[in-house]
Short mmCIF file of N, CA, C and O in Angstrom, two decimals:
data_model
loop_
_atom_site.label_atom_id
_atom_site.label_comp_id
_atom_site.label_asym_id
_atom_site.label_seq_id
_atom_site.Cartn_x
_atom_site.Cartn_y
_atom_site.Cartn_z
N UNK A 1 15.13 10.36 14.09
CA UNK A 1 15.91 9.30 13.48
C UNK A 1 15.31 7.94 13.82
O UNK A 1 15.64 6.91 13.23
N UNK A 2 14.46 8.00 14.75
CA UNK A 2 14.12 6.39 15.41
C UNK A 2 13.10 6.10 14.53
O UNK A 2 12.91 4.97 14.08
N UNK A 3 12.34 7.21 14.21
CA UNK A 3 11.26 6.74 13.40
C UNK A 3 11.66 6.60 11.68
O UNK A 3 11.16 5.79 10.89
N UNK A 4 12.29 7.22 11.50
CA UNK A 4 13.30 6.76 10.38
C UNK A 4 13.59 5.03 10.26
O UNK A 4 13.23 4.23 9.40
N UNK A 5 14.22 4.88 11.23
CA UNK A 5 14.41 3.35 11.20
C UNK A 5 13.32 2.91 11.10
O UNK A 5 13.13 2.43 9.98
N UNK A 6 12.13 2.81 12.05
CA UNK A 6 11.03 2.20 12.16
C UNK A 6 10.71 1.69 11.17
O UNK A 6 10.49 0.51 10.90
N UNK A 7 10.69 2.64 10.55
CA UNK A 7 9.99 2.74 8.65
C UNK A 7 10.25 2.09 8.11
O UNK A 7 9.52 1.29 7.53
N UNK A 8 11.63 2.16 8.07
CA UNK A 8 12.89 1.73 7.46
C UNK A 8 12.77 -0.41 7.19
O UNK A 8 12.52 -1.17 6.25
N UNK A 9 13.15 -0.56 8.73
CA UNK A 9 13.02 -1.74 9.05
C UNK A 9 11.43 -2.24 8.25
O UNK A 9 11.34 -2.96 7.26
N UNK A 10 10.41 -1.68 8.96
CA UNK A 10 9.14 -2.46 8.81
C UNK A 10 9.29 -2.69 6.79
O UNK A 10 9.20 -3.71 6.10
N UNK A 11 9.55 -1.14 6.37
CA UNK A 11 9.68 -1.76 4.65
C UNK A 11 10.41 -2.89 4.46
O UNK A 11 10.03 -3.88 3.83
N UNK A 12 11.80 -2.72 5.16
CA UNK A 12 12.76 -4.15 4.60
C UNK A 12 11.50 -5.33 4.52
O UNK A 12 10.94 -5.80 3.52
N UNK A 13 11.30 -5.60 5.94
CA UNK A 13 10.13 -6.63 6.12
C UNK A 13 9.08 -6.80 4.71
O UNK A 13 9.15 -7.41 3.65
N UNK A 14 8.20 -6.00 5.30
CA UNK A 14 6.96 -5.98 4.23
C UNK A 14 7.65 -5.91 2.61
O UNK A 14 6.83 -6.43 1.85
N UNK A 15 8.88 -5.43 1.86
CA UNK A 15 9.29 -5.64 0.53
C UNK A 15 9.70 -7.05 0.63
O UNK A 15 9.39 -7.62 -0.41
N UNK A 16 10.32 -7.88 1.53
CA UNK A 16 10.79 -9.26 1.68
C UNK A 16 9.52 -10.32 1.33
O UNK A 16 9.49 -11.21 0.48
N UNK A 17 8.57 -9.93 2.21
CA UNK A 17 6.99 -10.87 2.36
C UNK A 17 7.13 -10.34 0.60
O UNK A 17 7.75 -11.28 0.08
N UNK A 18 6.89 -9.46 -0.33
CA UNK A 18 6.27 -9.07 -1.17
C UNK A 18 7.12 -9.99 -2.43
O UNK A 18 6.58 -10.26 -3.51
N UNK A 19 8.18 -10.30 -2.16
CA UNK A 19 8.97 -10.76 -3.19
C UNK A 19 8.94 -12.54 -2.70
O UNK A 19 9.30 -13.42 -3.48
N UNK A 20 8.60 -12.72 -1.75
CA UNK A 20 8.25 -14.26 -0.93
C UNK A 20 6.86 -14.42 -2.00
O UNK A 20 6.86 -15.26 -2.89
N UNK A 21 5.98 -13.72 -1.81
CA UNK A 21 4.80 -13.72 -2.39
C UNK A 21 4.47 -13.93 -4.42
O UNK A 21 3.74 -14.59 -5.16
N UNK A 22 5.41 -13.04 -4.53
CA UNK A 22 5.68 -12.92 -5.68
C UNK A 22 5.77 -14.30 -6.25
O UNK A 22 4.86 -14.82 -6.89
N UNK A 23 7.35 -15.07 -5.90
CA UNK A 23 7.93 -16.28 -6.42
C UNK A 23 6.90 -17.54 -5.98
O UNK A 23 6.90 -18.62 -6.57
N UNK A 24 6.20 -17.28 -5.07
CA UNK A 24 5.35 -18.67 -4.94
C UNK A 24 4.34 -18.69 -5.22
O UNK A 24 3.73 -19.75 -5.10
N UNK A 25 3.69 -17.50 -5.71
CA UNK A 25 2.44 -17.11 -7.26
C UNK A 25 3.05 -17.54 -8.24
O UNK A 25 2.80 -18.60 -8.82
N UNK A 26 3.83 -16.83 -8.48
CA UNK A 26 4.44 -16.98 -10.05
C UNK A 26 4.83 -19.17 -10.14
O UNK A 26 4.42 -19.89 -11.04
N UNK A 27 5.57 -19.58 -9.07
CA UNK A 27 5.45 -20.70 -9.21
C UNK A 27 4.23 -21.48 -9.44
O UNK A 27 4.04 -22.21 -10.41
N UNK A 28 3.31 -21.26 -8.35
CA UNK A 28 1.91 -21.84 -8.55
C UNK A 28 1.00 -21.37 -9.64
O UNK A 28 -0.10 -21.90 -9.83
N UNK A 29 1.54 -20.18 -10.47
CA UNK A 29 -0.21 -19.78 -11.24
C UNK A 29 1.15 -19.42 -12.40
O UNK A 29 0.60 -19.45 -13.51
N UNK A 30 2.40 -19.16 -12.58
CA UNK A 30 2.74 -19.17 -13.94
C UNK A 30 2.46 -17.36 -13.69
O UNK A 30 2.03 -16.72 -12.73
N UNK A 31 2.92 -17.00 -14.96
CA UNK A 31 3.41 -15.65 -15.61
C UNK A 31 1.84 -14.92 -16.35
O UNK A 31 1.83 -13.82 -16.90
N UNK A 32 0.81 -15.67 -16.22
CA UNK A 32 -0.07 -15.03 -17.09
C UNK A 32 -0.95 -13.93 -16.54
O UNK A 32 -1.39 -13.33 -17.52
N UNK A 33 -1.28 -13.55 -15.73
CA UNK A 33 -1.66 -12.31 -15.15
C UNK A 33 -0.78 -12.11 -13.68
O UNK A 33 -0.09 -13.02 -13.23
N UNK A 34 -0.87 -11.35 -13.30
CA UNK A 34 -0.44 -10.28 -12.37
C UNK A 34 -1.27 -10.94 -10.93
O UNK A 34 -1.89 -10.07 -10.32
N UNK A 35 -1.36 -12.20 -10.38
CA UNK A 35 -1.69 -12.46 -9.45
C UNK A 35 -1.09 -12.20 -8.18
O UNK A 35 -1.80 -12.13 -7.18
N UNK A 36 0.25 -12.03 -8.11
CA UNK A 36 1.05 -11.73 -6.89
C UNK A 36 0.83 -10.25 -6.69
O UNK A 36 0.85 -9.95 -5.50
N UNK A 37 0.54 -8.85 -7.85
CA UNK A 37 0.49 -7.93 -7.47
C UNK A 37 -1.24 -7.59 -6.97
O UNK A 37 -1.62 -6.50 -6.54
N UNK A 38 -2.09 -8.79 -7.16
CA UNK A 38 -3.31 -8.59 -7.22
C UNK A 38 -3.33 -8.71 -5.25
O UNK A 38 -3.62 -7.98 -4.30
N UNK A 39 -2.88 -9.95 -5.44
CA UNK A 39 -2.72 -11.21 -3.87
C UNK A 39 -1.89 -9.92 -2.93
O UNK A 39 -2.13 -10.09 -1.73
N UNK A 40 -1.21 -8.99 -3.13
CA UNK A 40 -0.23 -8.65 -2.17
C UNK A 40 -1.66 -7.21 -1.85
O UNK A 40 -2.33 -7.02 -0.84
N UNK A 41 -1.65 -6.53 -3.06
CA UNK A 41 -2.59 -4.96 -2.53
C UNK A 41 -4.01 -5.69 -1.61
O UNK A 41 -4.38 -5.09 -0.61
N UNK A 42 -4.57 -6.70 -1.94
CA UNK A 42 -5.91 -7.03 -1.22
C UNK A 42 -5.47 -7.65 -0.39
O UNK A 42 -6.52 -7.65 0.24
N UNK A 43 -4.39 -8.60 0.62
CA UNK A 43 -3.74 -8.76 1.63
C UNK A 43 -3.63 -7.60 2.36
O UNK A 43 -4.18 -7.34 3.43
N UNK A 44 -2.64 -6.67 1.48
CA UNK A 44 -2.29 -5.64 2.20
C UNK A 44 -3.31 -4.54 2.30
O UNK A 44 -2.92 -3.48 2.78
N UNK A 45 -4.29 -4.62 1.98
CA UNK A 45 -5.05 -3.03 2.19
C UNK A 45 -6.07 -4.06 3.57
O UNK A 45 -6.21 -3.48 4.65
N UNK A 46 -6.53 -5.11 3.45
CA UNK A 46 -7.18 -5.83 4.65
C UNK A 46 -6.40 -5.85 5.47
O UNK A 46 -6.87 -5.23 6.42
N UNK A 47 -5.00 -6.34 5.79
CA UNK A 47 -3.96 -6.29 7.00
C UNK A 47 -4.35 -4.64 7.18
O UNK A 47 -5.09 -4.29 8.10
N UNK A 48 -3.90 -3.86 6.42
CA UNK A 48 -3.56 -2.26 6.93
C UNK A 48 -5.45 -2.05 7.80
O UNK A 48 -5.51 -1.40 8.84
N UNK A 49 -6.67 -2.62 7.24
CA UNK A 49 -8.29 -2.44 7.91
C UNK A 49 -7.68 -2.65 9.28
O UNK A 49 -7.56 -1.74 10.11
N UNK A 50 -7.26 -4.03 9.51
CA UNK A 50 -7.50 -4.87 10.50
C UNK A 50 -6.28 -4.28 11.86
O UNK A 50 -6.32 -4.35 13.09
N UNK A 51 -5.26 -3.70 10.86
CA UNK A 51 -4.64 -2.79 12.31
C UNK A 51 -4.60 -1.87 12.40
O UNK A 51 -3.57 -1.41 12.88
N UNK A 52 -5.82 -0.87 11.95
CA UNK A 52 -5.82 0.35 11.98
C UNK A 52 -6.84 0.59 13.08
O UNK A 52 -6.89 1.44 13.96
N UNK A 53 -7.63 -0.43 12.75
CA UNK A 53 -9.09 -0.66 13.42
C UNK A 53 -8.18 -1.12 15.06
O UNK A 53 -8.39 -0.40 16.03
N UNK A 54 -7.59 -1.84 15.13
CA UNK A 54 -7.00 -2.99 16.39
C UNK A 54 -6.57 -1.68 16.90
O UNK A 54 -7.31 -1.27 17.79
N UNK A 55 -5.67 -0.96 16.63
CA UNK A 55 -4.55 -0.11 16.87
C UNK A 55 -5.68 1.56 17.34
O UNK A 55 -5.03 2.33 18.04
N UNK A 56 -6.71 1.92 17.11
CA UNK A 56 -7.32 3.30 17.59
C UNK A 56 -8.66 2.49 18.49
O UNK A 56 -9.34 3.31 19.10
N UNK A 57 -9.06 1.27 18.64
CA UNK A 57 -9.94 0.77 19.16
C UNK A 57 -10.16 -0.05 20.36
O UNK A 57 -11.03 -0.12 21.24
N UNK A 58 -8.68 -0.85 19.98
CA UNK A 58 -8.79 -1.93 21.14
C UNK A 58 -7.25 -1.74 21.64
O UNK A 58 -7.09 -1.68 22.86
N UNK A 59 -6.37 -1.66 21.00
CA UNK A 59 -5.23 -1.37 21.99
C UNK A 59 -4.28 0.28 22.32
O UNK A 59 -3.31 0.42 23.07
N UNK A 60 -4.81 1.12 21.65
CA UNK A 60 -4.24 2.23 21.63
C UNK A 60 -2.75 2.64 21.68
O UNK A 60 -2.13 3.42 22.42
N UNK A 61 -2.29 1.68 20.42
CA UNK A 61 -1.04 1.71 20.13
C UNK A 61 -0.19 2.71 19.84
O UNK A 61 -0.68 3.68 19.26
N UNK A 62 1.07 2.74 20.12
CA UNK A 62 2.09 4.25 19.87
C UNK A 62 1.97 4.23 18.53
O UNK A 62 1.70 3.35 17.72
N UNK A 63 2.34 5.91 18.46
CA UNK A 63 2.94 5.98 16.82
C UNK A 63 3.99 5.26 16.26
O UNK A 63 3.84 5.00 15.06
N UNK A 64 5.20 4.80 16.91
CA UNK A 64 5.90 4.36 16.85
C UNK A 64 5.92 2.53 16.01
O UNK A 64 6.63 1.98 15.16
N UNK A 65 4.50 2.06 17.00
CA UNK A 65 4.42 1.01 16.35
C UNK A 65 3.11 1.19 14.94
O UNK A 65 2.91 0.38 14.04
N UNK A 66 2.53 2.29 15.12
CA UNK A 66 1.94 2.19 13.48
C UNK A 66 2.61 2.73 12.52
O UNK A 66 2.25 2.44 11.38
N UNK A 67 4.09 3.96 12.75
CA UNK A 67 5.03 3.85 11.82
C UNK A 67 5.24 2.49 11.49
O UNK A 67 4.87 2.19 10.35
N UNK A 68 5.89 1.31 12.40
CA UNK A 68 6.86 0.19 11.66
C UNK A 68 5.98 -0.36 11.08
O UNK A 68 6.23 -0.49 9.89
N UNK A 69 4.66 -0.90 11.51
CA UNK A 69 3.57 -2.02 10.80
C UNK A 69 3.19 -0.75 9.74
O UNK A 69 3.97 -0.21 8.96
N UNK A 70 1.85 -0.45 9.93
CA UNK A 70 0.89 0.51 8.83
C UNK A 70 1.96 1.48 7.49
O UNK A 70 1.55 1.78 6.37
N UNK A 71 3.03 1.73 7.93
CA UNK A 71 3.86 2.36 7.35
C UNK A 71 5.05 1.73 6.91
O UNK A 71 5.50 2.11 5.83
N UNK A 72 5.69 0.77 7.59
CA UNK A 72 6.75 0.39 6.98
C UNK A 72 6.50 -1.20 6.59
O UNK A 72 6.87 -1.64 5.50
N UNK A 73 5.86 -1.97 7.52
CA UNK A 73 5.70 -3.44 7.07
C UNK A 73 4.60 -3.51 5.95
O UNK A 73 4.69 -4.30 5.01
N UNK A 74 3.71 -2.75 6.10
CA UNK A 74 2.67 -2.88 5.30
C UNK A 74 2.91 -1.59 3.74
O UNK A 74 2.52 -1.69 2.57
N UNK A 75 3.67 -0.52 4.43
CA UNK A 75 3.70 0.02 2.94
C UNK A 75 4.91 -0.54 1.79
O UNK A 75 5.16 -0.42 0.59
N UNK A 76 5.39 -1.12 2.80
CA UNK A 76 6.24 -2.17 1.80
C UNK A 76 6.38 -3.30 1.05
O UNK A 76 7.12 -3.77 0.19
N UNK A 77 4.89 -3.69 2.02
CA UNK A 77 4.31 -4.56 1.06
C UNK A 77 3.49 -4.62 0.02
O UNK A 77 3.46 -5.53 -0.81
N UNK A 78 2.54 -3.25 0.08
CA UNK A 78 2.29 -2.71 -0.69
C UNK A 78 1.75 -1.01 -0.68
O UNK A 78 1.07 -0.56 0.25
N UNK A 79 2.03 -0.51 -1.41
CA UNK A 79 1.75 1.01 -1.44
C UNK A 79 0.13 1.03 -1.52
O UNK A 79 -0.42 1.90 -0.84
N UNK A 80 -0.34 0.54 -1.96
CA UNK A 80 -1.80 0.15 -1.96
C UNK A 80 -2.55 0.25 -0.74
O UNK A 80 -3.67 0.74 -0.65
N UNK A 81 -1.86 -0.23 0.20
CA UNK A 81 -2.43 -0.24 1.11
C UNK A 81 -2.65 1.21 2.13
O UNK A 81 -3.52 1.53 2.95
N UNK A 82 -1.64 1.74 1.72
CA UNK A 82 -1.88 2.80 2.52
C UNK A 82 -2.29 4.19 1.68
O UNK A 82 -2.36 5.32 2.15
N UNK A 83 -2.69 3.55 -0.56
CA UNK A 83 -3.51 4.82 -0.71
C UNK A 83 -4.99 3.97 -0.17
O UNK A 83 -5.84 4.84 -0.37
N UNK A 84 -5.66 2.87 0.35
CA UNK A 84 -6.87 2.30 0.65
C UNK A 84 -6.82 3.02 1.98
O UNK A 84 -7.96 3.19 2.40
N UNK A 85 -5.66 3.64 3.01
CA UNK A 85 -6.53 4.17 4.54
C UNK A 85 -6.23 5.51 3.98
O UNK A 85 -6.73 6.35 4.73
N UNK A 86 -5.71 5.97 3.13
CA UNK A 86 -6.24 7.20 3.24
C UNK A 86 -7.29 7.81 2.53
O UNK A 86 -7.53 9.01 2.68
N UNK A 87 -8.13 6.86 1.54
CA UNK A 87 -9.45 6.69 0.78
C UNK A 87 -10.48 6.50 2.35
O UNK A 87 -11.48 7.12 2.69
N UNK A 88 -9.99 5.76 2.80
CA UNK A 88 -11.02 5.25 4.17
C UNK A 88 -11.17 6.30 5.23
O UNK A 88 -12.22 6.46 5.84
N UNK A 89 -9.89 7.13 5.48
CA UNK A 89 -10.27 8.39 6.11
C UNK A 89 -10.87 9.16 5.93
O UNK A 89 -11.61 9.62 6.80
N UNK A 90 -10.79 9.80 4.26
CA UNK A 90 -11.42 10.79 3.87
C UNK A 90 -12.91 10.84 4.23
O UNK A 90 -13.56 11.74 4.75
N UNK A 91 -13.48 8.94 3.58
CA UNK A 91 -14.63 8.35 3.30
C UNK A 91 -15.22 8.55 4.70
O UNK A 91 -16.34 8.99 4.96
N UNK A 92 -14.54 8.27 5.31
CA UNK A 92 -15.62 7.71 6.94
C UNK A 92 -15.52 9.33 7.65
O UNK A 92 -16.26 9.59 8.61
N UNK A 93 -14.66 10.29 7.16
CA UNK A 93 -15.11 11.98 7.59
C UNK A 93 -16.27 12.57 7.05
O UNK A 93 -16.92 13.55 7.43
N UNK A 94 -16.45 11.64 5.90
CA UNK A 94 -17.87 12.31 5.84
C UNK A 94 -17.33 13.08 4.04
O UNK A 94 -18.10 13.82 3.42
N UNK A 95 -16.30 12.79 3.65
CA UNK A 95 -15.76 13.37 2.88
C UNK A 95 -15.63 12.43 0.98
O UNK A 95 -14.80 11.92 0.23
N UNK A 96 -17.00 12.70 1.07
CA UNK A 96 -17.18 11.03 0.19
C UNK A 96 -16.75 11.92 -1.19
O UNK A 96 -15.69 11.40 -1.55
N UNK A 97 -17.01 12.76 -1.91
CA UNK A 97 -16.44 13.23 -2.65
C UNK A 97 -15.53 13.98 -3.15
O UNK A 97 -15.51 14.38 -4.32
N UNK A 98 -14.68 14.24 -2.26
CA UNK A 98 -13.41 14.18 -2.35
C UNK A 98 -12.36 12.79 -1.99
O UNK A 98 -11.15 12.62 -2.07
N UNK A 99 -13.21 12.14 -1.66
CA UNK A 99 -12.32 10.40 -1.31
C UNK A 99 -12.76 9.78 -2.78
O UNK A 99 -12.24 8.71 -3.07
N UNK A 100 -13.44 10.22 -3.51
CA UNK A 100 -14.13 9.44 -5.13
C UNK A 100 -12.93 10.31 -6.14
O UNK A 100 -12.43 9.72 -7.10
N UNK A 101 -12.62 11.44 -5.88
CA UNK A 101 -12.00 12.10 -6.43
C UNK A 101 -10.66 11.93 -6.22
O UNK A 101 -9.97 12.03 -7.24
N UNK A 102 -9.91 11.62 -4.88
CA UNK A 102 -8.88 10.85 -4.65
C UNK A 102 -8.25 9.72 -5.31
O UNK A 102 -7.18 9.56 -5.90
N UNK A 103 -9.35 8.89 -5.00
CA UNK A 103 -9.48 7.46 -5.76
C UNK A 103 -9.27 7.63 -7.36
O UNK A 103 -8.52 6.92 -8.03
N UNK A 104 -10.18 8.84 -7.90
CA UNK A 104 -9.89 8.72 -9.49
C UNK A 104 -8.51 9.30 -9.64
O UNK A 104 -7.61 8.71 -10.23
N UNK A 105 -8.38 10.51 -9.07
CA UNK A 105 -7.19 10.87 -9.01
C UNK A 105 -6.28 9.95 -9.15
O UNK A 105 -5.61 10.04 -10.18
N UNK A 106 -6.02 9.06 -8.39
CA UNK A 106 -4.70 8.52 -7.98
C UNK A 106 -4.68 7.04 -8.66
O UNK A 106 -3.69 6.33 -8.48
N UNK A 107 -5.73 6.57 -9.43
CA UNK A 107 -5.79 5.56 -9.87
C UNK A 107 -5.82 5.91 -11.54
O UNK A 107 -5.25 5.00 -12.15
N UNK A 108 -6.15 6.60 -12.14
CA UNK A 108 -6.05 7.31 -13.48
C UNK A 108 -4.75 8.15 -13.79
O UNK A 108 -4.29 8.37 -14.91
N UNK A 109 -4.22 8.64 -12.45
CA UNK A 109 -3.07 9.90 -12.58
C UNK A 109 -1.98 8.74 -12.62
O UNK A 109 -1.08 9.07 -13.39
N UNK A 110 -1.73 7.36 -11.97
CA UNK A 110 -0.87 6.48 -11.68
C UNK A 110 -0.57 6.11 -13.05
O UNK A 110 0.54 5.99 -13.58
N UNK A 111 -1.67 5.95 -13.53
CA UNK A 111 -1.56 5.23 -14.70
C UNK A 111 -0.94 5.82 -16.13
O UNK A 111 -0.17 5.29 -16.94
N UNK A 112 -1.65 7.30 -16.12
CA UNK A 112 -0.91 8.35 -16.63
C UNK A 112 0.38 8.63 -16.71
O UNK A 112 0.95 9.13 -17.68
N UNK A 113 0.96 8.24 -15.47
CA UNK A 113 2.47 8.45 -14.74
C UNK A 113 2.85 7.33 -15.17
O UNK A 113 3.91 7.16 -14.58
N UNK A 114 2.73 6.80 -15.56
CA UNK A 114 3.60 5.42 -16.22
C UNK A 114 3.62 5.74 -17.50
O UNK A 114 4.74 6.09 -17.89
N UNK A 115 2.77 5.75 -18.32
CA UNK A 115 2.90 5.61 -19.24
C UNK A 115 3.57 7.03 -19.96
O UNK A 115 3.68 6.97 -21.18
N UNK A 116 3.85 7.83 -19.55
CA UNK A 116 4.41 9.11 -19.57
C UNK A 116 5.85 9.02 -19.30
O UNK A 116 6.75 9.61 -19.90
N UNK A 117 5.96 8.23 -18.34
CA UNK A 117 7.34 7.81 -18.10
C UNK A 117 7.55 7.41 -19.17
O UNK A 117 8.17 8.03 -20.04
N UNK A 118 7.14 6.48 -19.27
CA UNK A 118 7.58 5.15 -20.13
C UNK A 118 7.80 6.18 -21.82
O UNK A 118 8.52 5.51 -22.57
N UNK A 119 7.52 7.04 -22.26
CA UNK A 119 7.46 7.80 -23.27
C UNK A 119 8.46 8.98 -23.18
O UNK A 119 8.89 9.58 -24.16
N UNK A 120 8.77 9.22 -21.94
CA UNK A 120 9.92 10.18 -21.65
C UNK A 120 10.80 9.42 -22.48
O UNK A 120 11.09 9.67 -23.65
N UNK A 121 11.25 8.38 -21.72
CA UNK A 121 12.13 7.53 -21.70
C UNK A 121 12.54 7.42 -23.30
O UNK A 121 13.56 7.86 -23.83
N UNK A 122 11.17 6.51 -24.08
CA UNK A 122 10.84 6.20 -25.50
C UNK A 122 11.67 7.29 -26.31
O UNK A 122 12.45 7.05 -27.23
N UNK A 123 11.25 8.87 -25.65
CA UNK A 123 11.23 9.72 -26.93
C UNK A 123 12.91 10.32 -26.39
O UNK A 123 13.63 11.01 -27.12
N UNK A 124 13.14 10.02 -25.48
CA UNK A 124 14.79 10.72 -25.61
C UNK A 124 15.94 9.94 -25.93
O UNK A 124 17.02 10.45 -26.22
N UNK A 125 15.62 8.22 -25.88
CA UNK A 125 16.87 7.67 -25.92
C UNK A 125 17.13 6.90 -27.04
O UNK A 125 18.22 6.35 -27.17
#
């Protein structure tokens, strides 16, 4: 249950930053492309480098605290970020083609999944 919260909490966080982020793009750059969702995944997949790296290297942090950050602050800020460490795991095992295949996977299948939705939706109501 503790790690439940962990999660829990760090998302509240990281969805809060994400909607902070949102309104003061959209103020500064206007409605015409997708800069806040651009600004939040490349924030967030560099934050998720920089304490993944900190966290197995230099401080040998609990699970506990890479549940709340890597998992809850950061996957809440963006989901992105945590399909970029698990592209980076695969990659740095030595596992480069199945991390290319991941990547297409999950970046073609996402996209698929929307728009499939979006046609469920279309064709039943």
């Amino acid at each position: 249950m503790t790690h439940f919260l962990l999660v829990a909490l760090g998302g509240a966080i990281g969805s809060g930053l994400r909607h902070l982020v949102n309104v003061a793009t959209l103020k500064a750059l206007g409605p015409g492309l997708p800069w806040a969702t651009l600004a939040v995944n490349l924030a967030g997949s560099f934050a998720m480098g920089v304490f993944i790296e900190l966290l197995a290297r230099r401080f040998g942090g609990s699970n506990e605290l890479r549940l709340f950050v890597a998992t809850g602050i950061l996957g809440g800020f963006t989901t992105f970020s945590a399909f970029s460490l698990d592209f980076a795991t695969l990659w740095q095992r030595g596992d480069t083609l199945v991390a290319a295949g991941y990547a297409a996977a999950s970046v073609v299948g996402a996209l698929a999944a929307i728009f499939l939705g979006m046609w469920v939706v279309r064709a039943t109501l």
